Coordinates of C-alpha atoms in Angstrom, one line a residue:
Chain A
M1 CA 55.7 -3.4 -29.1
R2 CA 54.7 -1.2 -26.2
R3 CA 51.6 -0.1 -28.1
I4 CA 50.7 -3.6 -29.5
A5 CA 50.5 -5.4 -26.1
P6 CA 47.8 -3.3 -24.5
A7 CA 45.8 -3.4 -27.7
A8 CA 46.0 -7.2 -27.8
V9 CA 44.9 -7.3 -24.2
A10 CA 42.1 -5.0 -24.9
L11 CA 40.8 -7.2 -27.8
A12 CA 41.1 -10.3 -25.7
L13 CA 39.2 -8.7 -22.8
L14 CA 36.6 -7.3 -25.2
A15 CA 35.9 -10.8 -26.4
L16 CA 35.7 -12.3 -22.9
P17 CA 32.6 -10.5 -21.7
A18 CA 30.6 -11.4 -24.7
L19 CA 30.6 -15.1 -24.1
P20 CA 29.6 -15.3 -20.4
V21 CA 27.0 -12.5 -20.9
R22 CA 25.5 -14.5 -23.7
A23 CA 25.4 -17.6 -21.5
Q24 CA 24.0 -15.7 -18.5
C25 CA 21.2 -13.8 -20.3
G26 CA 20.8 -14.8 -23.9
L27 CA 20.7 -12.3 -26.6
G28 CA 18.4 -14.4 -28.6
P29 CA 14.7 -15.2 -27.9
E30 CA 15.7 -17.8 -25.3
P31 CA 15.2 -16.6 -21.7
C32 CA 18.0 -16.0 -19.2
R33 CA 19.5 -19.0 -17.7
P34 CA 18.7 -18.9 -14.0
D35 CA 21.2 -21.7 -13.3
A36 CA 24.1 -19.9 -14.8
P37 CA 26.8 -19.2 -12.2
T38 CA 26.6 -15.7 -10.8
W39 CA 30.3 -15.2 -10.9
V40 CA 30.2 -15.6 -14.7
G41 CA 28.0 -12.5 -15.0
E42 CA 30.0 -10.6 -12.4
F43 CA 33.2 -11.4 -14.3
A44 CA 31.6 -10.3 -17.6
A45 CA 30.4 -7.0 -16.0
L46 CA 33.7 -6.4 -14.4
S47 CA 35.8 -7.0 -17.5
A48 CA 33.4 -5.0 -19.7
N49 CA 33.6 -2.0 -17.4
A50 CA 37.3 -2.3 -17.1
V51 CA 37.9 -2.6 -20.8
L52 CA 35.5 0.4 -21.4
G53 CA 37.5 2.4 -18.9
G54 CA 40.8 1.4 -20.4
L55 CA 39.7 2.1 -24.0
T56 CA 38.2 5.5 -23.0
A57 CA 41.4 6.6 -21.3
G58 CA 43.7 5.1 -23.9
L59 CA 41.8 6.8 -26.8
V60 CA 41.7 10.2 -25.1
S61 CA 45.4 9.9 -24.3
H62 CA 46.1 8.8 -27.9
I63 CA 44.2 11.8 -29.3
R64 CA 46.1 14.1 -27.0
G65 CA 49.3 12.6 -28.4
D66 CA 50.4 10.8 -25.2
G67 CA 50.0 7.3 -26.4
F68 CA 47.5 4.6 -25.7
G69 CA 49.2 1.9 -23.5
D70 CA 49.8 3.6 -20.1
A71 CA 46.4 5.3 -20.1
F72 CA 44.7 2.1 -21.1
L73 CA 46.2 0.2 -18.2
R74 CA 45.3 2.9 -15.7
G75 CA 41.9 3.2 -17.2
L76 CA 41.3 -0.5 -16.5
G77 CA 41.5 0.3 -12.8
G78 CA 39.0 3.2 -13.2
G79 CA 36.6 0.9 -15.1
A80 CA 36.8 -1.6 -12.3
G81 CA 35.9 1.1 -9.9
V82 CA 32.8 1.9 -12.1
Y83 CA 31.9 -1.8 -11.9
A84 CA 32.2 -1.6 -8.1
G85 CA 29.9 1.4 -8.0
K86 CA 27.3 -0.3 -10.1
R87 CA 27.5 -3.4 -7.9
I88 CA 26.9 -1.3 -4.8
A89 CA 24.2 1.0 -6.4
S90 CA 22.1 -2.0 -7.4
E91 CA 22.1 -3.5 -3.9
R92 CA 18.8 -3.2 -1.9
F93 CA 19.8 -1.0 1.0
D94 CA 18.9 2.6 1.7
G95 CA 21.6 4.9 0.2
A96 CA 23.0 2.2 -2.1
G97 CA 22.5 4.4 -5.1
L98 CA 24.1 7.4 -3.5
L99 CA 27.1 5.4 -2.3
G100 CA 27.5 3.4 -5.5
R101 CA 27.2 6.6 -7.6
Q102 CA 30.1 8.2 -5.7
V103 CA 32.2 5.1 -5.9
A104 CA 31.6 4.9 -9.7
A105 CA 32.3 8.6 -10.0
V106 CA 35.7 8.1 -8.5
G107 CA 36.3 5.3 -10.9
T108 CA 35.1 7.5 -13.8
A109 CA 37.5 10.3 -12.6
M110 CA 40.3 7.8 -12.6
V111 CA 39.5 7.0 -16.3
R112 CA 39.2 10.7 -17.1
N113 CA 42.5 11.6 -15.3
A114 CA 44.3 8.7 -17.0
G115 CA 43.2 10.1 -20.3
Q116 CA 44.4 13.5 -19.4
G117 CA 47.8 12.1 -18.2
E118 CA 47.1 13.1 -14.6
A119 CA 47.4 11.1 -11.4
A120 CA 44.5 8.8 -10.7
L121 CA 42.8 10.9 -8.0
T122 CA 44.0 14.4 -9.0
R123 CA 40.6 15.6 -10.0
L124 CA 37.3 14.2 -9.0
L125 CA 33.8 14.9 -10.3
L126 CA 31.1 14.0 -7.8
P127 CA 27.5 14.1 -9.2
I128 CA 24.9 15.3 -6.7
G129 CA 21.5 15.6 -8.5
P130 CA 22.0 18.0 -11.4
V131 CA 25.3 19.4 -10.0
W132 CA 28.8 18.0 -10.6
L133 CA 31.1 18.9 -7.7
E134 CA 34.7 19.4 -8.7
V135 CA 37.3 18.2 -6.2
G136 CA 40.8 19.2 -7.0
P137 CA 44.3 18.1 -5.8
G138 CA 44.4 17.5 -2.1
F139 CA 40.7 16.6 -2.2
R140 CA 39.8 20.3 -1.9
P141 CA 36.5 21.4 -3.5
S142 CA 37.4 23.5 -6.5
G143 CA 34.0 24.4 -8.0
A144 CA 30.7 23.1 -9.2
R145 CA 29.1 22.8 -12.6
I146 CA 25.5 22.5 -13.4
D147 CA 24.2 19.8 -15.7
P148 CA 21.5 21.6 -17.7
F149 CA 20.0 18.4 -19.0
A150 CA 19.6 16.9 -15.6
L151 CA 18.2 20.2 -14.4
G152 CA 15.8 20.2 -17.3
W153 CA 14.5 16.7 -16.6
T154 CA 14.3 17.6 -12.9
L155 CA 12.2 20.7 -13.6
Y156 CA 10.1 18.6 -16.0
G157 CA 9.5 16.1 -13.3
L158 CA 8.4 18.7 -10.9
L159 CA 6.0 20.4 -13.4
E160 CA 4.5 17.3 -15.0
P161 CA 1.2 16.5 -13.3
E162 CA 1.5 12.8 -14.2
L163 CA 4.7 12.6 -12.0
E164 CA 5.4 13.1 -8.4
F165 CA 8.7 13.7 -6.7
D166 CA 9.9 10.8 -4.5
A167 CA 12.1 12.4 -1.9
G168 CA 13.0 9.1 -0.1
R169 CA 14.1 7.3 -3.2
S170 CA 15.9 10.5 -4.4
L171 CA 18.0 10.6 -1.3
S172 CA 18.7 6.9 -1.5
A173 CA 19.7 7.1 -5.2
G174 CA 21.7 10.3 -5.0
A175 CA 19.6 11.4 -8.0
A176 CA 16.2 12.9 -8.6
V177 CA 13.5 10.3 -8.7
F178 CA 10.0 10.8 -9.8
R179 CA 7.2 8.2 -10.0
T180 CA 4.1 8.0 -12.1
R181 CA 0.6 7.8 -10.8
G182 CA -0.3 4.3 -11.9
T183 CA 1.0 4.4 -15.5
L184 CA 3.8 2.9 -17.4
L185 CA 6.3 4.9 -19.4
S186 CA 7.2 4.9 -23.0
F187 CA 10.1 7.0 -24.2
D188 CA 10.4 8.3 -27.7
G189 CA 7.6 6.1 -29.0
E190 CA 9.1 2.8 -28.1
E191 CA 6.7 0.0 -28.1
A192 CA 8.1 -1.5 -25.0
H193 CA 6.4 0.2 -22.1
A194 CA 9.0 0.8 -19.5
A195 CA 8.8 0.4 -15.7
G196 CA 11.4 3.1 -15.6
V197 CA 13.3 5.7 -17.7
T198 CA 16.5 7.5 -16.8
N199 CA 17.4 10.7 -18.6
A200 CA 20.6 12.6 -17.7
G201 CA 20.6 10.8 -14.4
V202 CA 17.0 11.7 -13.5
I203 CA 14.9 8.6 -12.8
L204 CA 11.3 8.3 -13.8
L205 CA 9.7 5.2 -12.2
A206 CA 6.4 3.7 -13.2
D207 CA 4.4 3.2 -10.0
V208 CA 1.8 0.6 -10.8
P209 CA 0.7 -0.8 -7.4
A210 CA -0.7 -3.9 -8.9
Y211 CA 2.7 -5.0 -10.1
G212 CA 3.9 -5.1 -6.4
E213 CA 6.8 -3.7 -4.4
P214 CA 9.4 -6.2 -5.6
F215 CA 8.8 -5.2 -9.2
M216 CA 9.2 -1.5 -8.2
E217 CA 12.4 -2.2 -6.3
R218 CA 13.9 -4.1 -9.2
S219 CA 13.0 -1.3 -11.6
F220 CA 14.5 1.2 -9.2
A221 CA 17.7 -0.8 -9.0
H222 CA 17.8 -1.2 -12.8
E223 CA 17.5 2.6 -13.2
R224 CA 20.2 3.3 -10.7
V225 CA 22.6 1.3 -12.9
H226 CA 21.5 3.5 -15.8
V227 CA 22.3 6.6 -13.8
L228 CA 25.9 5.4 -13.3
Q229 CA 26.2 4.4 -17.0
Q230 CA 25.1 7.9 -17.9
D231 CA 27.5 9.5 -15.4
F232 CA 30.3 7.6 -17.1
L233 CA 29.3 8.6 -20.6
G234 CA 28.8 12.2 -19.6
M235 CA 31.9 12.6 -17.5
A236 CA 34.3 10.5 -19.5
W237 CA 33.0 10.9 -23.0
T238 CA 30.7 13.8 -23.9
D239 CA 31.9 16.4 -21.4
P240 CA 35.6 16.2 -22.1
L241 CA 34.9 16.3 -25.9
V242 CA 32.6 19.3 -25.6
Q243 CA 34.9 21.1 -23.1
R244 CA 37.8 20.6 -25.6
V245 CA 35.8 22.5 -28.2
V246 CA 34.2 25.3 -26.0
R247 CA 37.5 26.1 -24.2
Q248 CA 39.0 27.1 -27.5
T249 CA 37.8 30.7 -26.8
P250 CA 37.7 32.6 -23.5
A251 CA 34.0 33.4 -23.8
T252 CA 32.9 29.9 -24.4
G253 CA 35.5 28.6 -22.0
A254 CA 33.8 30.7 -19.2
V255 CA 30.6 28.9 -20.0
G256 CA 32.3 25.6 -20.0
R257 CA 33.6 26.1 -16.5
R258 CA 30.0 26.3 -15.3
I259 CA 28.2 23.8 -17.4
A260 CA 28.5 20.0 -17.4
F261 CA 27.9 18.7 -20.9
N262 CA 26.2 15.5 -20.0
L263 CA 24.9 14.3 -23.4
S264 CA 24.7 10.7 -22.3
T265 CA 21.0 10.3 -22.9
E266 CA 21.3 11.6 -26.4
L267 CA 24.4 9.4 -27.0
M268 CA 22.5 6.3 -25.7
R269 CA 19.5 7.2 -27.9
G270 CA 21.8 7.4 -30.9
L271 CA 23.6 4.1 -30.1
G272 CA 20.2 2.5 -29.4
R273 CA 19.4 2.7 -33.1
L274 CA 22.0 0.0 -33.6
F275 CA 20.0 -2.4 -31.5
P276 CA 16.4 -2.6 -32.7
E277 CA 15.5 -4.9 -29.8
H278 CA 15.4 -2.9 -26.6
Q279 CA 16.8 -5.8 -24.5
D280 CA 19.7 -6.3 -26.9
R281 CA 21.3 -3.0 -25.9
P282 CA 24.5 -3.7 -23.9
W283 CA 23.6 -1.1 -21.3
E284 CA 20.2 -2.8 -20.8
I285 CA 21.8 -6.2 -20.5
E286 CA 24.0 -4.8 -17.8
A287 CA 21.2 -3.1 -15.9
I288 CA 19.0 -6.2 -16.1
F289 CA 21.9 -8.2 -14.7
F290 CA 22.7 -5.9 -11.8
G291 CA 19.1 -5.0 -11.1
R292 CA 17.7 -8.5 -10.9
Chain X
V1 CA -0.7 11.7 -22.4
S2 CA 2.3 12.5 -24.5
V3 CA 4.9 15.1 -23.6
C4 CA 7.6 16.1 -26.0
L5 CA 10.5 18.1 -24.7
A6 CA 11.2 21.0 -27.0
A7 CA 15.0 20.9 -27.2
G8 CA 15.4 20.1 -30.9
A9 CA 17.5 17.1 -31.6
L10 CA 17.9 16.5 -27.8
A11 CA 14.2 16.2 -27.3
G12 CA 12.4 13.0 -26.5
C13 CA 8.7 12.2 -26.3
L14 CA 7.5 10.7 -23.0
D15 CA 4.2 8.9 -22.9
F16 CA 2.3 7.8 -19.9
V17 CA 0.7 4.5 -20.8
E18 CA -2.1 2.8 -18.9
P19 CA -0.8 -0.7 -17.9
E20 CA -2.7 -3.6 -19.4
L21 CA -4.2 -5.2 -16.3
P22 CA -7.0 -7.3 -17.8
E23 CA -8.4 -8.2 -14.4
R24 CA -8.5 -4.6 -13.2
G25 CA -12.0 -3.7 -12.1
A26 CA -13.2 -7.3 -12.5
P27 CA -16.5 -7.7 -10.7
A28 CA -17.0 -9.9 -7.7
V29 CA -18.9 -13.1 -8.7
A30 CA -20.9 -15.5 -6.5
R31 CA -22.0 -18.8 -8.1
L32 CA -24.3 -20.5 -5.7
V33 CA -26.5 -23.6 -6.0
V34 CA -29.1 -24.4 -3.3
V35 CA -30.9 -27.7 -3.3
V36 CA -33.8 -28.3 -1.0
S37 CA -35.5 -31.6 -0.6
D38 CA -38.7 -32.5 1.0
S39 CA -36.8 -35.3 2.7
G40 CA -35.6 -32.6 5.0
R41 CA -32.2 -31.7 3.6
L42 CA -30.8 -28.4 2.2
T43 CA -27.4 -28.3 0.5
M44 CA -25.6 -25.2 -0.6
S45 CA -22.5 -25.3 -2.8
G46 CA -20.6 -23.0 -5.1
E47 CA -17.9 -20.4 -4.9
A48 CA -17.5 -16.7 -4.5
E49 CA -14.7 -14.6 -6.1
P50 CA -14.0 -11.1 -4.8
G51 CA -12.7 -9.8 -8.1
F52 CA -10.2 -6.9 -8.5
D53 CA -10.4 -3.2 -7.7
E54 CA -9.6 -0.4 -10.0
D55 CA -5.9 -0.5 -9.1
G56 CA -5.7 -4.2 -10.0
F57 CA -5.6 -5.5 -6.4
R58 CA -7.8 -8.5 -5.4
R59 CA -10.6 -7.3 -3.2
R60 CA -11.2 -9.0 0.2
F61 CA -14.3 -10.3 1.7
A62 CA -15.9 -8.3 4.5
D63 CA -18.1 -11.2 5.6
P64 CA -17.6 -14.7 4.0
T65 CA -20.9 -16.0 5.2
V66 CA -23.6 -17.1 2.7
R67 CA -27.1 -16.7 4.1
V68 CA -30.0 -18.9 2.8
G69 CA -33.1 -17.8 4.6
S70 CA -32.3 -17.8 8.3
M71 CA -29.4 -20.3 7.8
T72 CA -25.8 -19.3 7.5
F73 CA -23.0 -21.2 5.7
E74 CA -19.3 -20.6 6.2
P75 CA -16.8 -21.4 3.4
E76 CA -15.3 -24.9 3.4
G77 CA -12.1 -23.6 1.9
E78 CA -10.4 -21.1 -0.3
S79 CA -8.9 -21.7 -3.7
A80 CA -5.4 -20.7 -4.7
A81 CA -6.9 -17.8 -6.6
G82 CA -8.7 -16.5 -3.6
A83 CA -12.2 -17.8 -4.2
L84 CA -14.3 -19.0 -1.3
I85 CA -15.5 -22.6 -1.8
F86 CA -18.8 -23.7 -0.3
G87 CA -20.3 -27.1 0.0
S88 CA -22.3 -28.2 3.0
A89 CA -25.7 -29.6 4.0
V90 CA -28.1 -29.0 6.8
A91 CA -31.4 -30.6 8.0
I92 CA -34.6 -28.7 7.5
A93 CA -38.2 -29.3 8.0
G94 CA -39.6 -31.1 5.0
S95 CA -42.4 -28.6 4.7
A96 CA -39.9 -25.7 4.4
V97 CA -39.4 -26.5 0.7
S98 CA -42.5 -24.5 -0.2
D99 CA -41.3 -21.4 1.7
T100 CA -39.9 -18.4 -0.1
L101 CA -36.1 -18.7 0.0
A102 CA -33.8 -15.7 0.2
L103 CA -30.2 -16.0 -0.9
L104 CA -27.5 -13.6 0.2
P105 CA -23.8 -14.1 -1.0
P106 CA -20.7 -13.1 0.9
A107 CA -20.1 -9.4 1.5
V108 CA -17.1 -7.9 -0.3
R109 CA -15.1 -4.9 0.9
E110 CA -15.5 -1.7 -1.1
I111 CA -18.8 -3.0 -2.6
A112 CA -21.7 -1.7 -0.5
E113 CA -24.4 -3.9 -1.9
R114 CA -24.8 -7.6 -2.5
P115 CA -26.8 -9.3 -5.2
T116 CA -29.7 -11.1 -3.7
V117 CA -32.7 -13.1 -4.7
R118 CA -36.0 -14.2 -3.1
W119 CA -37.5 -17.1 -4.9
A120 CA -40.7 -19.0 -4.4
G121 CA -40.5 -22.6 -3.2
A122 CA -42.8 -25.5 -4.0
G123 CA -44.0 -28.4 -1.9
R124 CA -46.5 -31.3 -1.9
A125 CA -50.0 -30.4 -1.1
G126 CA -50.9 -33.7 0.5
P127 CA -49.3 -36.9 1.6
D128 CA -46.1 -38.3 0.3
T129 CA -47.7 -41.7 -0.5
L130 CA -50.4 -41.7 -3.3
R131 CA -52.5 -44.3 -5.1
L132 CA -53.5 -44.4 -8.7
N133 CA -57.0 -43.1 -9.4
E134 CA -59.9 -45.1 -10.9
T135 CA -58.6 -44.7 -14.4
G136 CA -55.1 -45.8 -13.5
G137 CA -53.8 -42.3 -13.8
L138 CA -52.1 -40.2 -11.2
R139 CA -52.9 -36.7 -9.8
L140 CA -50.1 -34.7 -8.1
A141 CA -51.1 -31.8 -5.9
L142 CA -48.6 -29.0 -5.4
R143 CA -48.4 -26.0 -3.2
T144 CA -46.2 -23.1 -4.3
S145 CA -45.5 -19.9 -2.4
S146 CA -46.6 -16.7 -3.9
E147 CA -44.1 -14.6 -6.0
P148 CA -42.1 -12.5 -3.5
A149 CA -42.8 -8.8 -3.9
G150 CA -39.8 -6.6 -4.8
S151 CA -37.7 -9.4 -6.2
P152 CA -37.7 -10.0 -9.9
P153 CA -38.5 -13.6 -10.9
P154 CA -35.6 -15.8 -12.0
E155 CA -34.6 -15.8 -15.6
T156 CA -35.2 -19.5 -16.0
R157 CA -37.8 -21.6 -14.3
Q158 CA -38.4 -25.2 -15.3
W159 CA -39.8 -28.3 -13.7
F160 CA -39.1 -31.9 -14.4
L161 CA -41.3 -34.8 -13.4
T162 CA -40.0 -38.4 -13.5
L163 CA -42.1 -41.5 -12.9
T164 CA -39.8 -44.5 -12.4
G165 CA -41.4 -48.0 -12.6
D166 CA -40.0 -51.4 -12.6
E167 CA -38.8 -51.4 -16.2
G168 CA -38.5 -47.8 -17.3
A169 CA -39.4 -44.2 -16.6
F170 CA -41.7 -41.6 -18.0
R171 CA -40.5 -38.0 -18.0
L172 CA -42.4 -34.8 -18.4
S173 CA -41.1 -31.2 -18.2
A174 CA -42.1 -27.7 -18.9
D175 CA -41.0 -24.1 -18.6
G176 CA -42.3 -21.9 -15.8
P177 CA -43.3 -22.9 -12.3
P178 CA -45.1 -26.2 -11.8
P179 CA -49.0 -26.0 -11.8
D180 CA -50.9 -26.7 -8.7
T181 CA -52.1 -29.9 -10.1
I182 CA -50.3 -32.3 -12.5
D183 CA -52.5 -35.0 -14.0
V184 CA -50.6 -38.0 -15.5
P185 CA -52.8 -40.2 -17.7
A186 CA -52.8 -43.9 -17.1
H187 CA -51.0 -44.7 -20.4
F188 CA -48.0 -42.6 -19.2
V189 CA -47.7 -44.4 -15.9
P190 CA -44.9 -47.0 -16.2
A191 CA -45.6 -50.5 -15.2
F192 CA -44.7 -51.4 -11.6
A193 CA -45.4 -54.2 -9.2
D194 CA -45.2 -52.6 -5.8
T195 CA -44.3 -49.0 -5.8
L196 CA -43.8 -46.2 -8.4
Q197 CA -41.2 -43.6 -7.6
V198 CA -42.3 -40.1 -8.6
R199 CA -39.8 -37.2 -8.4
L200 CA -40.3 -33.6 -9.3
V201 CA -37.5 -31.1 -9.6
Y202 CA -38.4 -27.4 -9.8
Q203 CA -35.3 -25.5 -10.9
Q204 CA -34.9 -21.7 -10.8
S205 CA -31.8 -19.9 -12.0
G206 CA -30.8 -16.5 -12.9
T207 CA -28.0 -13.8 -12.9
V208 CA -28.4 -10.8 -10.8
R209 CA -26.7 -7.9 -12.6
D210 CA -28.2 -4.8 -11.0
V211 CA -25.6 -4.5 -8.3
A212 CA -22.5 -2.6 -9.5
R213 CA -19.3 -4.7 -9.5
Y214 CA -21.0 -7.8 -8.0
L215 CA -22.5 -10.5 -10.2
G216 CA -24.8 -13.1 -8.6
L217 CA -25.4 -16.4 -10.5
F218 CA -27.9 -18.4 -8.4
T219 CA -29.7 -21.7 -8.9
L220 CA -32.4 -23.1 -6.6
D221 CA -33.6 -26.7 -6.9
V222 CA -36.6 -27.9 -5.1
R223 CA -36.9 -31.7 -5.1
L224 CA -40.1 -33.4 -4.2
H225 CA -40.7 -37.1 -3.9
W226 CA -43.8 -39.3 -3.9
I227 CA -44.3 -43.0 -3.6
V228 CA -47.3 -44.4 -5.5
R229 CA -48.9 -47.7 -4.7
R230 CA -51.5 -49.6 -6.6
R231 CA -55.0 -48.8 -5.9
D232 CA -55.9 -52.3 -4.7
D233 CA -53.0 -52.5 -2.3
G234 CA -54.0 -52.7 1.3

């Protein structure tokens, strides 16, 4: 009974977000309803993030043999924290991205800790650019790991002549931001030419002056939400899984203590194949909602 | 430009795609119509659009004034799309219709030159009241200014003559500038009791394309008017 109740709650919560999200911003060809109440979308985003946090913690805990229920319920709180981070990160004030990213990171850590059977704030992972700062018990820094994928995309941005580093926006977003010189972006041959692309937490923005500043700011807010989505996937999904493998031997374990395995971009690319239409992807619906 | 990151299955191709901005680089366009009449009136109407620069931004006007000869015309308004709207009239000397007329549209920022034309005018060579000749026909004498040097002639030049009597009108037109003398045989002169109204419109129009990023579409109408009385009228 103890294991059935959380599962039932999870299913119910999973079903809830689908309806309001569909009402708010249609999945079909019909356009978004501008008259839909904002709270409906906020509730959908909150419940979706909470459920995702709960399921992540519950499944990891279940795999570890500690059961699903407790971790699920604690993960719900962490997921709510991720929602709060996204809500902050998509606001239009300087530093919103940086602040929201850290708030979401705390929420993600709560999910991760719940899955590991640890207290909510025992270990924190705070992403600063391509580095994940580790904060241990007592909020004492305990190390740092480098995200090679974020580092690679950052180096690419610095070396690519079509891009230029945007220091102000990088500081504001808490993530490396590069902007094009008047061109749009197309990632992996997609026909939809993007105003922005985020890979491993590195934002590439299309700077087309004719589209105007509001367009640029909306794209920037949209991409900041993707940064947080990728943080969650990297910290709560791909890194724990890969760490579980590499820490089987001392040699690979030493590597694992210095590397952050953020495969979020690749995971999203793989999941994206399930949604032929770019705007049907759940993470795009969420980023469009927050970034508008 | 396409960049593919060489990281095996983790790679992705990033393309930098020129945005589709159909109006980017659109030329400035001035469409102006000038009508001068030997009754002593000059009207200038039309519109001027600044177009878009290479970044897709609408250009701005450096000087919104249109110059016709020595006269200046300010815009009457501006459309929602940013075009200047012109439409005003001034009094001129009736004899000025035969002068060469220079037309200069508004100046646009970032475009150094402006398309301009200098077109010949036409006027009456004689009084505005005529009488039928001995055969019942009519002779109209015209005076046209010489072709301005250094300015290509307009693409289209036509003249239209209309004789309006009591019960109908006779019309005659031809391409090119009007001749110095137009003879209208008696059998083409409509019947009239007191006066015959004779009007001639000399229309010149053309597109000036030789200025980069600025098109000029100009029309100049010269309108002349005679009154014809019967030969035996006092």
